[in-house]
């Protein structure tokens, strides 16, 4: 049986993957998606991720795009990638780990931490699929995030 803490980590993984999926679909920076959804909606998706996860991700993303009027953007990191593109699930796992690491080292709740992380400098590095930042270890990403710059 999966413990409640493990389930909430999985819920965060789904939420981060959904954010990436919407970002790819609408060609928006992930911070744009997070800010368009807003804290209340992010919390709702997180709280009911086990239900949303049973739905088709295209259907869920389309409903959220429409509900929050997320317009088509210009950030297409998938088609501009010169190398293998990680899946939205791969990137969801990267963000889930980073958010959990940051949340464990602050007094912020997970959703507040998610908003801060997605609006930080590191998202541009992780979402650049022509770099290897998203392949870095969780501890390296966390230490870079804390330092405010990519570590040498």
mmCIF file with all atom_site columns, C-alpha atoms in Angstrom:
data_model
loop_
_atom_site.group_PDB
_atom_site.id
_atom_site.type_symbol
_atom_site.label_atom_id
_atom_site.label_alt_id
_atom_site.label_comp_id
_atom_site.label_asym_id
_atom_site.label_entity_id
_atom_site.label_seq_id
_atom_site.pdbx_PDB_ins_code
_atom_site.Cartn_x
_atom_site.Cartn_y
_atom_site.Cartn_z
_atom_site.occupancy
_atom_site.B_iso_or_equiv
_atom_site.pdbx_formal_charge
_atom_site.auth_seq_id
_atom_site.auth_comp_id
_atom_site.auth_asym_id
_atom_site.auth_atom_id
_atom_site.pdbx_PDB_model_num
ATOM 1   C CA . UNK A 1 1   ? 0.000   0.000  0.000   1.00 0.00 ? 1   UNK A CA 1
ATOM 2   C CA . UNK A 1 2   ? 1.257   3.441  -0.903  1.00 0.00 ? 2   UNK A CA 1
ATOM 3   C CA . UNK A 1 3   ? 1.523   5.809  2.032   1.00 0.00 ? 3   UNK A CA 1
ATOM 4   C CA . UNK A 1 4   ? -0.240  9.172  1.970   1.00 0.00 ? 4   UNK A CA 1
ATOM 5   C CA . UNK A 1 5   ? 3.065   11.036 1.635   1.00 0.00 ? 5   UNK A CA 1
ATOM 6   C CA . UNK A 1 6   ? 4.020   8.923  -1.375  1.00 0.00 ? 6   UNK A CA 1
ATOM 7   C CA . UNK A 1 7   ? 0.599   9.600  -2.872  1.00 0.00 ? 7   UNK A CA 1
ATOM 8   C CA . UNK A 1 8   ? 1.004   13.363 -2.476  1.00 0.00 ? 8   UNK A CA 1
ATOM 9   C CA . UNK A 1 9   ? 4.426   13.142 -4.154  1.00 0.00 ? 9   UNK A CA 1
ATOM 10  C CA . UNK A 1 10  ? 2.750   11.305 -7.024  1.00 0.00 ? 10  UNK A CA 1
ATOM 11  C CA . UNK A 1 11  ? 0.032   13.977 -7.129  1.00 0.00 ? 11  UNK A CA 1
ATOM 12  C CA . UNK A 1 12  ? 2.734   16.636 -7.436  1.00 0.00 ? 12  UNK A CA 1
ATOM 13  C CA . UNK A 1 13  ? 4.389   14.620 -10.205 1.00 0.00 ? 13  UNK A CA 1
ATOM 14  C CA . UNK A 1 14  ? 1.100   14.558 -12.118 1.00 0.00 ? 14  UNK A CA 1
ATOM 15  C CA . UNK A 1 15  ? 0.545   18.293 -11.614 1.00 0.00 ? 15  UNK A CA 1
ATOM 16  C CA . UNK A 1 16  ? 4.058   19.144 -12.843 1.00 0.00 ? 16  UNK A CA 1
ATOM 17  C CA . UNK A 1 17  ? 3.641   16.850 -15.840 1.00 0.00 ? 17  UNK A CA 1
ATOM 18  C CA . UNK A 1 18  ? 0.297   18.463 -16.650 1.00 0.00 ? 18  UNK A CA 1
ATOM 19  C CA . UNK A 1 19  ? 1.859   21.933 -16.466 1.00 0.00 ? 19  UNK A CA 1
ATOM 20  C CA . UNK A 1 20  ? 4.516   20.831 -18.942 1.00 0.00 ? 20  UNK A CA 1
ATOM 21  C CA . UNK A 1 21  ? 1.916   19.215 -21.191 1.00 0.00 ? 21  UNK A CA 1
ATOM 22  C CA . UNK A 1 22  ? -0.159  22.406 -21.283 1.00 0.00 ? 22  UNK A CA 1
ATOM 23  C CA . UNK A 1 23  ? 2.970   24.468 -21.884 1.00 0.00 ? 23  UNK A CA 1
ATOM 24  C CA . UNK A 1 24  ? 3.934   22.317 -24.863 1.00 0.00 ? 24  UNK A CA 1
ATOM 25  C CA . UNK A 1 25  ? 0.397   22.333 -26.228 1.00 0.00 ? 25  UNK A CA 1
ATOM 26  C CA . UNK A 1 26  ? 0.031   26.109 -26.002 1.00 0.00 ? 26  UNK A CA 1
ATOM 27  C CA . UNK A 1 27  ? 3.696   26.955 -26.685 1.00 0.00 ? 27  UNK A CA 1
ATOM 28  C CA . UNK A 1 28  ? 4.016   28.866 -23.427 1.00 0.00 ? 28  UNK A CA 1
ATOM 29  C CA . UNK A 1 29  ? 6.663   29.155 -20.785 1.00 0.00 ? 29  UNK A CA 1
ATOM 30  C CA . UNK A 1 30  ? 5.726   26.937 -17.876 1.00 0.00 ? 30  UNK A CA 1
ATOM 31  C CA . UNK A 1 31  ? 5.586   29.990 -15.612 1.00 0.00 ? 31  UNK A CA 1
ATOM 32  C CA . UNK A 1 32  ? 2.901   31.405 -17.924 1.00 0.00 ? 32  UNK A CA 1
ATOM 33  C CA . UNK A 1 33  ? 0.848   28.237 -17.449 1.00 0.00 ? 33  UNK A CA 1
ATOM 34  C CA . UNK A 1 34  ? 1.329   28.239 -13.667 1.00 0.00 ? 34  UNK A CA 1
ATOM 35  C CA . UNK A 1 35  ? 0.362   31.903 -13.397 1.00 0.00 ? 35  UNK A CA 1
ATOM 36  C CA . UNK A 1 36  ? -2.657  31.469 -15.687 1.00 0.00 ? 36  UNK A CA 1
ATOM 37  C CA . UNK A 1 37  ? -3.945  28.558 -13.615 1.00 0.00 ? 37  UNK A CA 1
ATOM 38  C CA . UNK A 1 38  ? -3.372  30.417 -10.351 1.00 0.00 ? 38  UNK A CA 1
ATOM 39  C CA . UNK A 1 39  ? -2.868  29.135 -6.845  1.00 0.00 ? 39  UNK A CA 1
ATOM 40  C CA . UNK A 1 40  ? -6.475  28.083 -6.247  1.00 0.00 ? 40  UNK A CA 1
ATOM 41  C CA . UNK A 1 41  ? -6.646  25.941 -9.415  1.00 0.00 ? 41  UNK A CA 1
ATOM 42  C CA . UNK A 1 42  ? -3.174  24.473 -8.832  1.00 0.00 ? 42  UNK A CA 1
ATOM 43  C CA . UNK A 1 43  ? -4.227  23.470 -5.317  1.00 0.00 ? 43  UNK A CA 1
ATOM 44  C CA . UNK A 1 44  ? -7.434  21.935 -6.676  1.00 0.00 ? 44  UNK A CA 1
ATOM 45  C CA . UNK A 1 45  ? -5.574  19.869 -9.297  1.00 0.00 ? 45  UNK A CA 1
ATOM 46  C CA . UNK A 1 46  ? -3.053  18.786 -6.660  1.00 0.00 ? 46  UNK A CA 1
ATOM 47  C CA . UNK A 1 47  ? -5.815  17.797 -4.229  1.00 0.00 ? 47  UNK A CA 1
ATOM 48  C CA . UNK A 1 48  ? -7.691  15.820 -6.889  1.00 0.00 ? 48  UNK A CA 1
ATOM 49  C CA . UNK A 1 49  ? -4.769  14.593 -8.977  1.00 0.00 ? 49  UNK A CA 1
ATOM 50  C CA . UNK A 1 50  ? -5.767  10.972 -8.450  1.00 0.00 ? 50  UNK A CA 1
ATOM 51  C CA . UNK A 1 51  ? -9.081  11.753 -10.172 1.00 0.00 ? 51  UNK A CA 1
ATOM 52  C CA . UNK A 1 52  ? -7.557  13.876 -12.945 1.00 0.00 ? 52  UNK A CA 1
ATOM 53  C CA . UNK A 1 53  ? -4.948  11.208 -13.577 1.00 0.00 ? 53  UNK A CA 1
ATOM 54  C CA . UNK A 1 54  ? -7.745  8.791  -14.558 1.00 0.00 ? 54  UNK A CA 1
ATOM 55  C CA . UNK A 1 55  ? -8.878  11.169 -17.299 1.00 0.00 ? 55  UNK A CA 1
ATOM 56  C CA . UNK A 1 56  ? -7.334  11.568 -20.729 1.00 0.00 ? 56  UNK A CA 1
ATOM 57  C CA . UNK A 1 57  ? -4.594  14.198 -20.369 1.00 0.00 ? 57  UNK A CA 1
ATOM 58  C CA . UNK A 1 58  ? -5.676  15.848 -23.640 1.00 0.00 ? 58  UNK A CA 1
ATOM 59  C CA . UNK A 1 59  ? -9.187  16.297 -22.262 1.00 0.00 ? 59  UNK A CA 1
ATOM 60  C CA . UNK A 1 60  ? -7.958  17.628 -18.924 1.00 0.00 ? 60  UNK A CA 1
ATOM 61  C CA . UNK A 1 61  ? -5.510  20.022 -20.565 1.00 0.00 ? 61  UNK A CA 1
ATOM 62  C CA . UNK A 1 62  ? -8.093  21.270 -23.089 1.00 0.00 ? 62  UNK A CA 1
ATOM 63  C CA . UNK A 1 63  ? -10.574 21.989 -20.297 1.00 0.00 ? 63  UNK A CA 1
ATOM 64  C CA . UNK A 1 64  ? -7.978  23.909 -18.292 1.00 0.00 ? 64  UNK A CA 1
ATOM 65  C CA . UNK A 1 65  ? -6.751  25.837 -21.342 1.00 0.00 ? 65  UNK A CA 1
ATOM 66  C CA . UNK A 1 66  ? -10.303 26.893 -22.123 1.00 0.00 ? 66  UNK A CA 1
ATOM 67  C CA . UNK A 1 67  ? -11.324 27.623 -18.528 1.00 0.00 ? 67  UNK A CA 1
ATOM 68  C CA . UNK A 1 68  ? -8.286  29.832 -17.896 1.00 0.00 ? 68  UNK A CA 1
ATOM 69  C CA . UNK A 1 69  ? -8.107  31.361 -21.380 1.00 0.00 ? 69  UNK A CA 1
ATOM 70  C CA . UNK A 1 70  ? -4.529  30.260 -21.975 1.00 0.00 ? 70  UNK A CA 1
ATOM 71  C CA . UNK A 1 71  ? -3.620  31.723 -25.344 1.00 0.00 ? 71  UNK A CA 1
ATOM 72  C CA . UNK A 1 72  ? -1.104  30.304 -27.797 1.00 0.00 ? 72  UNK A CA 1
ATOM 73  C CA . UNK A 1 73  ? 2.379   31.587 -27.044 1.00 0.00 ? 73  UNK A CA 1
ATOM 74  C CA . UNK A 1 74  ? 5.670   31.561 -28.868 1.00 0.00 ? 74  UNK A CA 1
ATOM 75  C CA . UNK A 1 75  ? 7.853   29.340 -26.652 1.00 0.00 ? 75  UNK A CA 1
ATOM 76  C CA . UNK A 1 76  ? 8.207   26.079 -28.562 1.00 0.00 ? 76  UNK A CA 1
ATOM 77  C CA . UNK A 1 77  ? 11.049  24.267 -26.854 1.00 0.00 ? 77  UNK A CA 1
ATOM 78  C CA . UNK A 1 78  ? 10.024  20.968 -28.425 1.00 0.00 ? 78  UNK A CA 1
ATOM 79  C CA . UNK A 1 79  ? 10.380  21.886 -32.100 1.00 0.00 ? 79  UNK A CA 1
ATOM 80  C CA . UNK A 1 80  ? 13.492  23.964 -31.412 1.00 0.00 ? 80  UNK A CA 1
ATOM 81  C CA . UNK A 1 81  ? 15.246  21.033 -29.734 1.00 0.00 ? 81  UNK A CA 1
ATOM 82  C CA . UNK A 1 82  ? 18.175  19.637 -31.678 1.00 0.00 ? 82  UNK A CA 1
ATOM 83  C CA . UNK A 1 83  ? 18.415  16.508 -29.561 1.00 0.00 ? 83  UNK A CA 1
ATOM 84  C CA . UNK A 1 84  ? 16.093  13.949 -28.040 1.00 0.00 ? 84  UNK A CA 1
ATOM 85  C CA . UNK A 1 85  ? 13.154  15.602 -26.317 1.00 0.00 ? 85  UNK A CA 1
ATOM 86  C CA . UNK A 1 86  ? 12.206  14.385 -22.845 1.00 0.00 ? 86  UNK A CA 1
ATOM 87  C CA . UNK A 1 87  ? 8.542   13.523 -22.334 1.00 0.00 ? 87  UNK A CA 1
ATOM 88  C CA . UNK A 1 88  ? 6.248   15.698 -20.260 1.00 0.00 ? 88  UNK A CA 1
ATOM 89  C CA . UNK A 1 89  ? 6.393   12.889 -17.684 1.00 0.00 ? 89  UNK A CA 1
ATOM 90  C CA . UNK A 1 90  ? 10.214  13.109 -17.621 1.00 0.00 ? 90  UNK A CA 1
ATOM 91  C CA . UNK A 1 91  ? 10.101  16.857 -17.055 1.00 0.00 ? 91  UNK A CA 1
ATOM 92  C CA . UNK A 1 92  ? 7.298   16.476 -14.509 1.00 0.00 ? 92  UNK A CA 1
ATOM 93  C CA . UNK A 1 93  ? 9.598   14.226 -12.474 1.00 0.00 ? 93  UNK A CA 1
ATOM 94  C CA . UNK A 1 94  ? 12.435  16.784 -12.651 1.00 0.00 ? 94  UNK A CA 1
ATOM 95  C CA . UNK A 1 95  ? 10.186  19.550 -11.328 1.00 0.00 ? 95  UNK A CA 1
ATOM 96  C CA . UNK A 1 96  ? 8.539   17.314 -8.740  1.00 0.00 ? 96  UNK A CA 1
ATOM 97  C CA . UNK A 1 97  ? 11.909  16.456 -7.198  1.00 0.00 ? 97  UNK A CA 1
ATOM 98  C CA . UNK A 1 98  ? 13.120  20.050 -7.232  1.00 0.00 ? 98  UNK A CA 1
ATOM 99  C CA . UNK A 1 99  ? 9.907   21.382 -5.689  1.00 0.00 ? 99  UNK A CA 1
ATOM 100 C CA . UNK A 1 100 ? 10.004  18.744 -2.955  1.00 0.00 ? 100 UNK A CA 1
ATOM 101 C CA . UNK A 1 101 ? 13.648  19.550 -2.197  1.00 0.00 ? 101 UNK A CA 1
ATOM 102 C CA . UNK A 1 102 ? 12.885  23.266 -1.991  1.00 0.00 ? 102 UNK A CA 1
ATOM 103 C CA . UNK A 1 103 ? 9.712   22.710 0.054   1.00 0.00 ? 103 UNK A CA 1
ATOM 104 C CA . UNK A 1 104 ? 11.577  20.512 2.547   1.00 0.00 ? 104 UNK A CA 1
ATOM 105 C CA . UNK A 1 105 ? 14.050  23.337 3.133   1.00 0.00 ? 105 UNK A CA 1
ATOM 106 C CA . UNK A 1 106 ? 11.529  26.136 3.591   1.00 0.00 ? 106 UNK A CA 1
ATOM 107 C CA . UNK A 1 107 ? 8.351   26.727 5.536   1.00 0.00 ? 107 UNK A CA 1
ATOM 108 C CA . UNK A 1 108 ? 6.321   27.054 2.331   1.00 0.00 ? 108 UNK A CA 1
ATOM 109 C CA . UNK A 1 109 ? 3.642   24.569 1.349   1.00 0.00 ? 109 UNK A CA 1
ATOM 110 C CA . UNK A 1 110 ? 4.047   22.580 -1.857  1.00 0.00 ? 110 UNK A CA 1
ATOM 111 C CA . UNK A 1 111 ? 1.826   24.770 -4.051  1.00 0.00 ? 111 UNK A CA 1
ATOM 112 C CA . UNK A 1 112 ? 3.475   27.993 -2.896  1.00 0.00 ? 112 UNK A CA 1
ATOM 113 C CA . UNK A 1 113 ? 6.850   26.375 -3.565  1.00 0.00 ? 113 UNK A CA 1
ATOM 114 C CA . UNK A 1 114 ? 5.695   25.196 -6.994  1.00 0.00 ? 114 UNK A CA 1
ATOM 115 C CA . UNK A 1 115 ? 4.710   28.758 -7.930  1.00 0.00 ? 115 UNK A CA 1
ATOM 116 C CA . UNK A 1 116 ? 8.048   30.151 -6.744  1.00 0.00 ? 116 UNK A CA 1
ATOM 117 C CA . UNK A 1 117 ? 10.114  27.476 -8.512  1.00 0.00 ? 117 UNK A CA 1
ATOM 118 C CA . UNK A 1 118 ? 8.267   27.774 -11.828 1.00 0.00 ? 118 UNK A CA 1
ATOM 119 C CA . UNK A 1 119 ? 8.697   31.557 -11.697 1.00 0.00 ? 119 UNK A CA 1
ATOM 120 C CA . UNK A 1 120 ? 12.420  31.337 -10.978 1.00 0.00 ? 120 UNK A CA 1
ATOM 121 C CA . UNK A 1 121 ? 15.448  31.527 -13.264 1.00 0.00 ? 121 UNK A CA 1
ATOM 122 C CA . UNK A 1 122 ? 15.977  27.761 -13.265 1.00 0.00 ? 122 UNK A CA 1
ATOM 123 C CA . UNK A 1 123 ? 12.922  26.962 -15.398 1.00 0.00 ? 123 UNK A CA 1
ATOM 124 C CA . UNK A 1 124 ? 14.522  28.566 -18.459 1.00 0.00 ? 124 UNK A CA 1
ATOM 125 C CA . UNK A 1 125 ? 17.532  26.299 -17.947 1.00 0.00 ? 125 UNK A CA 1
ATOM 126 C CA . UNK A 1 126 ? 15.517  23.109 -17.356 1.00 0.00 ? 126 UNK A CA 1
ATOM 127 C CA . UNK A 1 127 ? 13.185  23.825 -20.279 1.00 0.00 ? 127 UNK A CA 1
ATOM 128 C CA . UNK A 1 128 ? 16.047  24.372 -22.713 1.00 0.00 ? 128 UNK A CA 1
ATOM 129 C CA . UNK A 1 129 ? 16.208  20.924 -24.270 1.00 0.00 ? 129 UNK A CA 1
ATOM 130 C CA . UNK A 1 130 ? 19.379  21.885 -26.150 1.00 0.00 ? 130 UNK A CA 1
ATOM 131 C CA . UNK A 1 131 ? 21.213  21.870 -22.831 1.00 0.00 ? 131 UNK A CA 1
ATOM 132 C CA . UNK A 1 132 ? 21.628  19.014 -20.410 1.00 0.00 ? 132 UNK A CA 1
ATOM 133 C CA . UNK A 1 133 ? 20.231  20.777 -17.342 1.00 0.00 ? 133 UNK A CA 1
ATOM 134 C CA . UNK A 1 134 ? 17.134  18.578 -17.136 1.00 0.00 ? 134 UNK A CA 1
ATOM 135 C CA . UNK A 1 135 ? 19.407  15.511 -17.030 1.00 0.00 ? 135 UNK A CA 1
ATOM 136 C CA . UNK A 1 136 ? 21.335  16.753 -14.004 1.00 0.00 ? 136 UNK A CA 1
ATOM 137 C CA . UNK A 1 137 ? 20.927  15.044 -10.648 1.00 0.00 ? 137 UNK A CA 1
ATOM 138 C CA . UNK A 1 138 ? 18.223  16.307 -8.301  1.00 0.00 ? 138 UNK A CA 1
ATOM 139 C CA . UNK A 1 139 ? 20.860  17.396 -5.774  1.00 0.00 ? 139 UNK A CA 1
ATOM 140 C CA . UNK A 1 140 ? 22.723  19.415 -8.435  1.00 0.00 ? 140 UNK A CA 1
ATOM 141 C CA . UNK A 1 141 ? 19.505  21.132 -9.521  1.00 0.00 ? 141 UNK A CA 1
ATOM 142 C CA . UNK A 1 142 ? 18.634  21.928 -5.917  1.00 0.00 ? 142 UNK A CA 1
ATOM 143 C CA . UNK A 1 143 ? 22.085  23.299 -5.096  1.00 0.00 ? 143 UNK A CA 1
ATOM 144 C CA . UNK A 1 144 ? 22.049  25.387 -8.297  1.00 0.00 ? 144 UNK A CA 1
ATOM 145 C CA . UNK A 1 145 ? 18.592  26.680 -7.424  1.00 0.00 ? 145 UNK A CA 1
ATOM 146 C CA . UNK A 1 146 ? 19.761  27.658 -3.917  1.00 0.00 ? 146 UNK A CA 1
ATOM 147 C CA . UNK A 1 147 ? 22.867  29.327 -5.338  1.00 0.00 ? 147 UNK A CA 1
ATOM 148 C CA . UNK A 1 148 ? 20.803  31.290 -7.858  1.00 0.00 ? 148 UNK A CA 1
ATOM 149 C CA . UNK A 1 149 ? 22.976  30.144 -10.759 1.00 0.00 ? 149 UNK A CA 1
ATOM 150 C CA . UNK A 1 150 ? 24.176  27.035 -12.539 1.00 0.00 ? 150 UNK A CA 1
ATOM 151 C CA . UNK A 1 151 ? 27.026  25.564 -10.525 1.00 0.00 ? 151 UNK A CA 1
ATOM 152 C CA . UNK A 1 152 ? 30.335  25.025 -12.264 1.00 0.00 ? 152 UNK A CA 1
#
